[in-house]
Coordinates of C-alpha atoms in Angstrom, one line a residue:
M1 CA 0.0 0.0 -0.1
Q2 CA 1.6 3.3 -1.1
R3 CA 0.7 6.3 0.9
T4 CA 1.7 10.1 0.8
C5 CA 2.9 11.7 3.9
R6 CA 0.6 14.5 4.9
Q7 CA 3.4 16.6 6.3
C8 CA 6.3 16.4 4.0
S9 CA 4.4 14.9 0.9
A10 CA 7.0 11.9 0.7
S11 CA 5.7 8.6 -0.7
F12 CA 6.1 5.7 1.7
Q13 CA 4.9 2.2 1.8
V14 CA 2.8 0.3 4.3
T15 CA 3.5 -3.5 3.9
P16 CA 1.4 -6.5 4.7
S17 CA 3.7 -7.2 7.7
D18 CA 3.1 -3.7 8.9
L19 CA -0.6 -4.2 8.9
A20 CA -0.2 -7.6 10.6
F21 CA 1.6 -5.7 13.4
Y22 CA -0.9 -3.0 13.7
E23 CA -3.6 -5.8 14.2
K24 CA -1.3 -7.6 16.7
V25 CA -0.8 -4.4 18.9
S26 CA -4.4 -3.3 18.7
P27 CA -6.3 -3.4 22.1
T28 CA -8.9 -5.9 22.5
F29 CA -12.2 -5.5 24.4
H30 CA -14.9 -8.1 24.8
G31 CA -13.1 -10.3 22.1
K32 CA -13.1 -7.5 19.5
K33 CA -10.0 -5.8 18.4
E34 CA -10.0 -2.0 18.0
L35 CA -7.8 -1.9 15.0
I36 CA -5.1 0.6 14.7
P37 CA -5.2 2.2 11.2
P38 CA -2.0 2.7 9.0
P39 CA -0.1 5.9 9.7
T40 CA -0.5 9.2 7.8
L41 CA 3.1 10.3 8.2
C42 CA 6.1 8.8 6.8
A43 CA 8.7 7.1 9.2
D44 CA 10.9 10.2 9.4
C45 CA 8.0 12.6 10.2
R46 CA 6.7 10.1 12.7
Q47 CA 10.0 10.0 14.4
Q48 CA 10.3 13.9 14.3
R49 CA 6.8 14.0 16.1
R50 CA 8.2 11.6 18.9
L51 CA 11.2 13.4 19.3
A52 CA 9.5 16.7 19.8
Q53 CA 8.3 15.2 23.3
A54 CA 11.8 14.6 24.6
N55 CA 14.1 17.4 26.1
Q56 CA 17.3 15.6 27.4
L57 CA 19.9 18.2 27.1
N58 CA 18.7 21.6 28.3
L59 CA 18.5 22.3 31.9
Y60 CA 17.0 25.5 33.7
E61 CA 16.8 27.0 37.1
R62 CA 13.5 27.3 38.5
K63 CA 11.3 26.7 41.6
C64 CA 9.5 23.7 42.7
D65 CA 5.8 24.5 42.5
L66 CA 5.0 22.3 45.5
T67 CA 7.6 23.4 48.0
G68 CA 9.2 26.6 46.6
A69 CA 12.6 25.0 46.7
S70 CA 15.1 25.9 44.0
I71 CA 15.6 23.3 41.5
I72 CA 17.3 22.4 38.1
S73 CA 14.8 21.2 35.6
N74 CA 14.5 20.2 32.0
I75 CA 11.3 22.0 31.8
H76 CA 11.5 25.6 30.7
P77 CA 10.2 28.2 33.2
G78 CA 7.8 29.4 30.6
A79 CA 6.3 25.9 30.0
P80 CA 2.7 25.6 30.7
C81 CA 2.8 23.2 33.7
K82 CA 3.7 22.8 37.3
V83 CA 7.0 21.2 38.2
Y84 CA 7.8 19.3 41.4
R85 CA 11.1 18.1 42.8
Q86 CA 11.4 14.3 42.0
Q87 CA 11.5 13.5 45.6
D88 CA 8.2 15.2 45.9
W89 CA 6.7 14.1 42.7
Y90 CA 7.3 10.4 43.6
S91 CA 6.0 10.8 47.1
D92 CA 2.5 10.6 48.5
K93 CA 2.4 14.5 48.9
W94 CA -0.1 14.8 46.0
D95 CA -2.4 12.5 44.2
P96 CA -2.5 12.4 40.4
L97 CA -6.2 11.1 40.6
E98 CA -7.2 14.5 41.9
Y99 CA -6.7 15.8 38.4
G100 CA -8.9 13.3 36.8
R101 CA -11.9 14.3 34.7
E102 CA -14.8 12.6 32.8
W103 CA -14.4 11.9 29.2
D104 CA -16.6 14.6 27.1
P105 CA -18.0 13.0 24.0
S106 CA -18.8 16.4 22.6
R107 CA -15.1 17.4 22.4
P108 CA -12.1 16.0 20.6
F109 CA -10.1 13.5 22.8
F110 CA -6.8 15.3 22.2
A111 CA -8.1 18.6 23.4
Q112 CA -9.1 16.8 26.7
L113 CA -5.7 15.1 26.8
K114 CA -3.9 18.4 26.2
E115 CA -5.6 19.9 29.4
L116 CA -4.4 16.9 31.5
L117 CA -0.9 17.2 30.1
F118 CA -0.7 20.8 30.9
T119 CA -2.3 20.5 34.3
V120 CA -0.9 17.5 36.0
P121 CA 2.6 18.4 37.6
R122 CA 5.8 17.0 36.1
P123 CA 9.0 15.8 37.9
N124 CA 11.9 18.4 37.5
V125 CA 14.2 16.0 35.5
F126 CA 14.1 12.3 34.5
T127 CA 16.5 10.2 36.4
G128 CA 16.9 7.2 38.7
F129 CA 17.4 9.7 41.5
E130 CA 17.0 7.2 44.5
F131 CA 20.0 5.4 42.9
D132 CA 22.0 8.5 42.1
E133 CA 24.9 9.9 44.2
N134 CA 26.1 13.6 43.7
S135 CA 24.8 13.7 40.3
E136 CA 22.1 16.4 40.4
Y137 CA 23.0 18.0 37.0
T138 CA 21.9 15.1 34.9
N139 CA 18.8 14.0 32.8
H140 CA 17.4 10.9 31.4
A141 CA 20.0 9.2 33.4
G142 CA 20.3 6.9 36.4
K143 CA 22.5 5.0 38.8
N144 CA 25.3 7.5 38.4
K145 CA 27.9 8.8 41.0
D146 CA 29.8 12.1 40.9
C147 CA 28.6 12.9 37.3
Y148 CA 28.0 16.4 35.9
L149 CA 26.2 17.1 32.7
I150 CA 25.7 13.8 31.4
F151 CA 22.5 12.9 29.5
D152 CA 20.9 9.6 28.4
S153 CA 23.5 7.7 30.4
D154 CA 23.4 5.1 33.2
E155 CA 25.7 3.4 35.7
C156 CA 28.5 5.9 35.3
R157 CA 31.1 7.2 37.7
S158 CA 32.9 10.6 37.7
C159 CA 31.8 11.4 34.2
Y160 CA 31.2 14.8 32.6
Y161 CA 29.9 16.5 29.6
S162 CA 28.7 13.5 27.7
Y163 CA 25.7 11.9 26.0
S164 CA 24.5 8.4 25.8
I165 CA 27.4 6.7 27.7
N166 CA 27.0 3.7 30.0
N167 CA 29.1 1.9 32.4
C168 CA 32.0 4.3 32.1
M169 CA 34.4 5.7 34.6
D170 CA 36.4 8.9 34.6
C171 CA 35.3 9.9 31.0
A172 CA 34.4 13.4 29.6
D173 CA 33.1 14.7 26.3
C174 CA 32.1 11.2 25.0
F175 CA 29.1 10.1 22.8
R176 CA 27.7 6.7 22.6
T177 CA 30.6 5.1 24.5
R178 CA 30.3 2.0 26.8
K179 CA 32.4 0.2 29.4
S180 CA 35.2 2.5 29.1
E181 CA 37.5 4.4 31.4
L182 CA 39.8 7.5 31.2
C183 CA 38.5 8.4 27.9
Y184 CA 38.1 11.8 26.4
E185 CA 36.3 12.8 23.0
C186 CA 35.5 9.3 22.1
V187 CA 32.5 8.5 19.9
D188 CA 30.8 5.1 19.5
C189 CA 33.5 3.2 21.5
V190 CA 33.4 0.3 23.8
R191 CA 35.8 -1.2 26.3
C192 CA 38.5 1.5 25.8
Y193 CA 41.0 2.8 28.3
A194 CA 43.0 5.9 28.8
S195 CA 42.4 7.3 25.2
A196 CA 41.2 10.4 23.4
F197 CA 39.7 11.3 19.9
L198 CA 38.6 7.6 19.0
Q199 CA 35.8 6.6 17.0
D200 CA 34.2 3.2 16.3
C201 CA 36.9 1.6 18.4
D202 CA 36.7 -1.6 20.7
N203 CA 39.2 -2.5 23.4
C204 CA 41.8 0.1 22.6
A205 CA 44.1 1.7 25.0
D206 CA 46.7 4.5 25.6
S207 CA 46.0 5.8 22.1
M208 CA 44.8 8.9 20.2
F209 CA 43.1 9.5 16.9
L210 CA 42.0 6.2 16.0
K211 CA 39.2 5.1 13.7
N212 CA 37.6 1.6 13.2
C213 CA 40.4 -0.1 15.5
T214 CA 40.1 -3.1 17.6
G215 CA 42.5 -4.4 20.4
C216 CA 45.1 -1.7 19.9
K217 CA 47.5 -0.1 22.2
H218 CA 49.8 2.7 22.1
S219 CA 48.7 3.9 18.7
L220 CA 48.3 7.2 17.0
M221 CA 46.5 8.4 13.9
C222 CA 45.6 5.0 12.8
S223 CA 42.4 3.5 11.0
N224 CA 41.3 -0.2 10.5
L225 CA 43.8 -1.9 12.7
R226 CA 43.5 -5.0 14.6
N227 CA 45.5 -6.0 17.6
K228 CA 48.5 -3.8 17.1
E229 CA 50.8 -1.9 19.4
Y230 CA 53.1 1.1 18.9
F231 CA 51.6 2.2 15.6
V232 CA 51.6 5.8 14.1
E233 CA 49.8 6.3 10.9
N234 CA 49.3 2.7 10.3
K235 CA 52.9 2.1 10.6
P236 CA 55.0 0.4 13.3
V237 CA 57.4 2.7 15.3
S238 CA 59.4 2.1 18.5
K239 CA 58.1 2.8 21.9
E240 CA 60.5 5.8 22.1
E241 CA 59.2 7.2 18.8
F242 CA 55.5 6.7 20.0
M243 CA 56.2 8.4 23.3
R244 CA 57.8 11.4 21.6
F245 CA 54.7 11.8 19.3
R246 CA 52.3 11.3 22.1
S247 CA 54.0 14.0 24.3
L248 CA 53.3 16.6 21.7
L249 CA 49.7 16.1 21.8
G250 CA 49.2 18.0 25.0
S251 CA 49.3 21.3 22.8
R252 CA 46.2 22.6 21.3
D253 CA 48.0 23.6 18.1
M254 CA 49.4 20.1 17.7
V255 CA 46.1 18.6 18.3
L256 CA 44.3 20.9 15.7
S257 CA 47.2 19.9 13.3
A258 CA 46.8 16.1 14.1
K259 CA 43.0 16.2 13.8
E260 CA 43.4 17.8 10.3
R261 CA 46.0 15.3 9.2
F262 CA 43.9 12.4 10.6
G263 CA 40.8 13.6 8.7
K264 CA 42.8 13.0 5.5
L265 CA 44.3 9.8 6.6
K266 CA 40.9 8.1 7.3
L267 CA 40.0 8.6 3.8
E268 CA 42.7 6.2 2.6
H269 CA 41.2 3.4 4.4
P270 CA 37.7 1.6 3.5
Q271 CA 34.6 2.1 5.7
K272 CA 32.2 -1.0 6.2
Y273 CA 28.8 0.0 4.6
M274 CA 27.3 -0.2 8.2
H275 CA 28.4 0.1 11.8
G276 CA 27.7 -3.0 13.6
V277 CA 28.4 -6.7 14.4
Q278 CA 26.5 -9.8 15.0
N279 CA 23.6 -8.9 13.0
E280 CA 21.1 -11.0 10.8
G281 CA 18.6 -9.4 8.4
V282 CA 19.0 -5.9 9.4
L283 CA 18.9 -2.6 7.5
G284 CA 20.0 0.5 9.3
D285 CA 23.2 1.5 11.1
Y286 CA 24.9 1.3 14.4
L287 CA 23.3 -2.1 15.3
V288 CA 24.5 -5.0 17.5
N289 CA 23.2 -8.4 18.0
C290 CA 20.1 -7.8 16.1
K291 CA 17.8 -9.9 13.9
D292 CA 15.2 -8.9 11.4
A293 CA 15.5 -5.2 12.2
Y294 CA 14.2 -2.9 9.4
L295 CA 15.6 0.7 9.3
C296 CA 16.8 0.7 12.8
Y297 CA 19.5 2.7 14.4
D298 CA 21.7 3.0 17.4
S299 CA 20.3 -0.2 19.0
E300 CA 21.2 -3.5 20.4
D301 CA 19.2 -6.8 20.8
L302 CA 16.4 -6.0 18.5
W303 CA 14.2 -8.9 17.3
D304 CA 11.5 -8.2 14.6
C305 CA 11.5 -4.5 14.9
R306 CA 11.0 -1.6 12.5
H307 CA 11.9 2.1 12.9
A308 CA 13.5 1.5 16.2
Y309 CA 16.1 4.2 17.4
Q310 CA 18.6 4.1 20.5
G311 CA 17.0 0.8 22.0
F312 CA 18.6 0.7 25.3
M313 CA 17.6 -2.8 26.3
P314 CA 16.2 -5.9 24.2
L315 CA 13.1 -5.1 22.0
K316 CA 10.8 -7.6 20.4
N317 CA 8.1 -7.0 17.9
C318 CA 8.2 -3.2 18.1
M319 CA 7.7 -0.4 15.7
D320 CA 8.2 3.3 15.6
V321 CA 9.9 3.6 19.1
Q322 CA 12.6 5.9 20.5
E323 CA 14.6 5.0 23.4
C324 CA 12.8 1.9 24.5
G325 CA 14.1 -1.3 26.0
D326 CA 13.0 -4.5 27.8
A327 CA 9.7 -4.3 26.0
E328 CA 7.5 -6.2 23.4
L329 CA 4.7 -5.1 21.2
L330 CA 5.2 -1.3 21.4
Y331 CA 3.9 1.1 18.8
E332 CA 4.7 4.7 18.5
C333 CA 6.3 5.1 21.9
C334 CA 9.0 7.4 23.2
V335 CA 11.3 6.6 26.3
C336 CA 9.4 3.5 27.5
G337 CA 10.2 0.1 28.7
Y338 CA 11.4 -2.1 31.6
G339 CA 8.9 -4.7 31.4
M340 CA 6.4 -2.9 29.0
K341 CA 4.1 -4.8 26.7
N342 CA 1.1 -4.2 24.3
S343 CA 1.1 -0.6 24.4
G344 CA 1.0 2.3 22.0
F345 CA 1.3 6.3 21.8
C346 CA 3.1 6.6 25.2
T347 CA 6.1 8.7 26.4
L348 CA 8.2 8.4 29.6
T349 CA 6.3 5.4 30.8
L350 CA 8.4 2.7 32.5
T351 CA 8.4 -0.3 34.7
S352 CA 5.9 -3.1 34.7
V353 CA 3.3 -1.5 32.1
N354 CA 0.8 -3.5 30.2
D355 CA -2.0 -2.5 27.8
V356 CA -1.8 1.3 28.1
F357 CA -2.4 3.9 25.4
Y358 CA -1.9 7.6 25.2
C359 CA -0.3 7.7 28.6
H360 CA 2.6 10.0 29.7
H361 CA 5.1 9.7 32.7
C362 CA 3.1 6.6 34.1
H363 CA 4.8 3.8 36.1
H364 CA 3.7 0.4 37.2
V365 CA 0.3 0.8 35.4
K366 CA -2.0 -1.5 33.5
N367 CA -5.0 -0.9 31.4
C368 CA -5.1 2.8 31.3
F369 CA -6.0 5.2 28.6
G370 CA -5.0 8.9 28.2
C371 CA -3.5 9.2 31.6
V372 CA -0.6 11.3 33.1
G373 CA 1.6 11.0 36.1
L374 CA 0.0 7.8 37.5
N375 CA 1.8 5.2 39.7
R376 CA 0.6 1.6 40.5
K377 CA -2.8 2.2 39.0
E378 CA -5.3 0.2 36.6
Y379 CA -8.3 0.8 34.9
C380 CA -8.0 4.7 34.6
I381 CA -9.0 7.1 31.8
L382 CA -8.0 10.6 31.9
N383 CA -6.8 10.1 35.3
K384 CA -10.1 9.1 36.5
Q385 CA -10.5 5.7 38.3
Y386 CA -13.1 3.3 36.8
T387 CA -13.9 -0.5 37.5
K388 CA -12.7 -3.1 35.0
E389 CA -16.2 -3.4 33.6
E390 CA -16.6 0.5 33.2
Y391 CA -13.3 0.7 31.7
E392 CA -13.8 -1.8 29.1
R393 CA -17.2 -0.5 28.2
L394 CA -16.0 3.1 27.8
V395 CA -12.7 2.8 26.1
P396 CA -14.1 1.2 22.9
K397 CA -16.6 4.3 22.8
I398 CA -13.6 6.7 23.1
I399 CA -11.9 5.1 20.3
E400 CA -14.9 5.0 18.1
H401 CA -15.3 8.7 18.8
M402 CA -11.5 9.3 17.9
R403 CA -12.2 7.5 14.6
K404 CA -14.7 10.0 13.7
T405 CA -12.9 13.0 15.0
P406 CA -10.7 14.7 12.3
L407 CA -7.3 15.7 13.5
R408 CA -6.5 19.1 12.3
S409 CA -3.1 20.6 11.8
P410 CA -2.6 24.2 13.4
D411 CA -3.1 25.7 9.9
G412 CA -6.6 24.0 9.9
S413 CA -5.7 21.4 7.2
F414 CA -7.0 17.8 7.7
A415 CA -4.5 15.5 9.3
G416 CA -6.3 12.2 9.6
Q417 CA -8.3 11.0 12.7
E418 CA -7.2 10.9 16.3
W419 CA -7.3 7.2 16.7
G420 CA -3.8 5.8 15.6
E421 CA -2.0 9.1 15.6
F422 CA 0.9 9.8 18.2
I423 CA 0.5 12.8 20.5
P424 CA 0.8 15.8 18.2
A425 CA 3.9 18.0 18.6
E426 CA 1.8 20.9 19.8
L427 CA 1.0 18.9 22.9
S428 CA 4.5 18.7 24.0
I429 CA 5.3 20.9 27.1
H430 CA 8.8 21.6 25.5
G431 CA 9.9 24.0 22.9
Y432 CA 10.8 22.2 19.7
N433 CA 14.3 23.7 19.9
E434 CA 14.8 22.1 23.1
T435 CA 14.1 18.6 22.0
L436 CA 15.9 15.9 20.1
A437 CA 13.7 16.6 17.1
Q438 CA 15.8 19.8 16.7
D439 CA 19.0 17.7 16.4
Y440 CA 17.7 15.4 13.7
N441 CA 15.2 17.6 12.0
P442 CA 16.5 21.2 12.5
L443 CA 13.9 24.1 11.9
T444 CA 14.0 27.8 12.2
K445 CA 11.9 29.5 14.8
A446 CA 9.7 30.9 12.1
Q447 CA 9.1 27.4 10.8
V448 CA 8.3 25.9 14.1
E449 CA 5.8 28.8 15.0
E450 CA 4.2 28.4 11.6
R451 CA 3.4 24.8 12.4
G452 CA 1.9 25.8 15.6
W453 CA 4.6 24.3 17.8
K454 CA 6.4 25.8 20.7
W455 CA 9.6 27.5 20.6
F456 CA 11.4 28.5 23.8
D457 CA 14.2 31.0 23.6
K458 CA 17.0 30.2 26.0
P459 CA 17.9 32.6 28.8
E460 CA 20.5 34.9 27.6
A461 CA 23.7 35.2 29.5
S462 CA 24.0 38.0 32.1
D463 CA 25.7 41.2 30.8
Q464 CA 27.4 41.5 34.1
Y465 CA 31.1 41.9 34.2
M466 CA 32.7 38.5 33.8
G467 CA 36.3 39.4 34.7
P468 CA 39.3 40.2 32.4
P469 CA 39.8 38.2 29.3
V470 CA 41.2 34.9 30.1
V471 CA 43.9 33.2 27.8
I472 CA 43.7 29.4 28.0
P473 CA 47.1 27.9 27.8
D474 CA 48.1 26.1 24.6
S475 CA 49.6 23.3 26.5
I476 CA 47.9 21.3 29.2
A477 CA 51.3 21.4 30.9
D478 CA 50.9 25.2 31.5
A479 CA 47.4 24.9 33.0
D480 CA 46.6 25.2 36.6
D481 CA 43.7 25.3 39.0
S482 CA 43.2 29.1 38.2
V483 CA 41.6 28.4 35.0
C484 CA 38.6 26.8 36.9
A485 CA 38.0 30.0 38.7
N486 CA 37.4 32.0 35.5
I487 CA 34.4 32.3 33.1
L488 CA 35.5 31.5 29.6
R489 CA 34.1 32.5 26.3
C490 CA 33.4 29.8 23.6
E491 CA 35.6 30.5 20.6
A492 CA 32.7 29.4 18.3
T493 CA 29.7 30.9 19.8
G494 CA 30.9 33.5 22.2
K495 CA 28.9 31.9 24.9
P496 CA 30.3 31.6 28.5
F497 CA 31.4 28.4 29.8
K498 CA 33.5 27.1 32.6
I499 CA 36.2 24.4 33.2
I500 CA 35.4 22.3 36.3
P501 CA 38.3 21.1 38.5
Q502 CA 37.5 17.3 37.6
E503 CA 37.7 18.2 33.9
L504 CA 41.0 19.9 34.4
K505 CA 42.5 16.9 36.1
L506 CA 41.2 14.4 33.5
C507 CA 42.9 16.4 30.8
Q508 CA 46.2 16.7 32.8
R509 CA 46.1 12.9 33.4
L510 CA 45.5 12.1 29.6
N511 CA 47.8 15.1 28.5
V512 CA 45.2 16.7 26.2
P513 CA 44.5 20.3 25.8
L514 CA 41.6 22.1 27.5
P515 CA 38.4 22.7 25.5
R516 CA 37.7 26.2 24.2
K517 CA 34.0 25.6 23.4
T518 CA 30.8 25.2 25.3
F519 CA 29.5 21.6 26.0
F520 CA 26.6 22.2 23.6
Q521 CA 29.0 23.2 20.8
R522 CA 31.3 20.2 21.5
H523 CA 28.2 17.8 21.4
Q524 CA 27.1 19.2 18.1
E525 CA 30.6 18.6 16.7
R526 CA 30.6 15.1 18.0
M527 CA 27.2 14.5 16.5
A528 CA 28.5 15.7 13.1
L529 CA 31.2 12.8 13.2
R530 CA 28.4 10.2 13.0
N531 CA 26.4 9.2 10.0
P532 CA 22.8 10.5 9.6
R533 CA 19.9 8.2 10.0
K534 CA 19.2 8.0 6.3
L535 CA 20.2 5.3 3.8
W536 CA 21.3 5.6 0.1
K537 CA 21.9 3.0 -2.6
R538 CA 25.5 2.8 -3.8
S539 CA 28.0 0.0 -4.9
C540 CA 30.9 -1.5 -2.9
A541 CA 34.1 0.2 -3.9
K542 CA 35.8 -3.1 -4.5
C543 CA 33.4 -5.7 -5.8
Q544 CA 30.6 -3.4 -7.0
K545 CA 28.0 -5.2 -5.1
E546 CA 24.9 -3.1 -4.5
I547 CA 24.7 -1.9 -0.8
E548 CA 22.5 0.4 1.2
T549 CA 24.5 2.6 3.6
T550 CA 24.3 5.8 5.5
Y551 CA 27.3 7.0 3.5
A552 CA 25.8 9.4 0.8
P553 CA 27.1 8.7 -2.7
D554 CA 28.8 12.2 -2.8
R555 CA 30.9 11.4 0.4
P556 CA 34.7 11.0 -0.2
E557 CA 34.9 7.7 1.9
I558 CA 35.9 4.3 0.2
V559 CA 32.9 2.3 1.3
S560 CA 32.8 -1.6 1.1
C561 CA 30.5 -4.5 1.6
E562 CA 31.1 -6.4 4.7
Q563 CA 33.1 -9.1 3.0
C564 CA 35.4 -6.8 1.3
Y565 CA 35.8 -4.8 4.4
L566 CA 36.7 -7.8 6.5
S567 CA 39.3 -9.0 3.8
S568 CA 40.9 -5.5 4.0
V569 CA 41.4 -5.5 7.7
Y570 CA 42.3 -9.2 8.4

């Protein structure tokens, strides 16, 4: 079945297996399935809509609306909702059922859900705070100790300024890195130690500027090496030569020169058409141990999934999901899992969840529809408690009403029916520019507001005197504790930032120069090192076999199929 996306006008296909999945995940009442219809948006626009619900990276100072305490929150002070400190939000100091309301069949369901979404209090951030220690400035993170400004990260110790890292210790400025220690500016690495500026590396140590290397030690400026030691620019060197080269890389000027040189060296070596290992029947990128995963990215342990992104634990029979894990039969969900099944159109809903639809920030719930902020509840609709019989009689009526209710875009154009559509972006409490959607589908303020979505301008830096201009030493050997006492200016954006003492000590220990840009600028530059979530058809550079890859045809890399790539590195 060919369809045209109502947002971007792209043509997309709904396959028989898609239709079978929609039927499988559709809720059943009294033996009758309430079938979920095929989507009206293409996969990219559906993903954009989900991402518009998730602000992971932006934190603000504000007050707790319950206690008046000063808090840090990922919810903008201008957002249309109350915000409680996590400890209070998860306590019995308030009751989300007090916000319950009767379903009104004379009004659109999404209008009623919007009122609930904007009325029920939200926790200030989204962390496993009860397991955290000294990690207040984190978000979408948990079980961390002594961490600062890490996001989408779990079980880390003494890590800073990083995104999507797990089981790491003493790491900073890393992206999608796991089980690593003493690493700096590493992207898509696992089991690495005492290294900097690595990408797509596994089990490497005491190295800098490596790409696609495995089991290497004491190596610099190398690509596609396996189990080598004391190599520079893919050539063997003596220990003394290596140490001489390595000692120079404490200088910013030398690092910039090395980075430029390394950028050219990488192009001399072939790249595998996709990033991943131990996969079978997959299409996508950055996948590990997946089977029958179609157009999936940044995930591990997928089984029969389509359009899954950043799966953090095993997923089975899921479609159109962002950051979900330990779940089965999910459709159009964002940040959901930990024992979740048979659910759809949910966000931030975790832990022992079954048969819930259109729910937000609910935990340990079952058989709920259109609820916000519930914990350990069952048979609730719009936060109102019902009996099992009342619930099973009323929900089909709401779904039938949603089928007949036209969903309108902010410009008034027809956008399908409510049933089967994810929560519209205009129902997000976050500004579009705060969310992950801006990272993968950047829009201008005018474009966002034209669509009727929110845009929150970030608070401007104070114009108060910030002290005399500070010259950051070129070499880390010349830096001392005084640099941490000053407010610095980003050389790219002019925005203020600071070097924290822990960051200084890590750079000194690794002999790498101090950063001269804000965390957000550095994060954007790390993101730019990774391939986009988009596939192109091209041919293997060696055997001419047709491949689908995230390397666009006009990119300069030598791209090989898996067989040719492996023959070149072993």
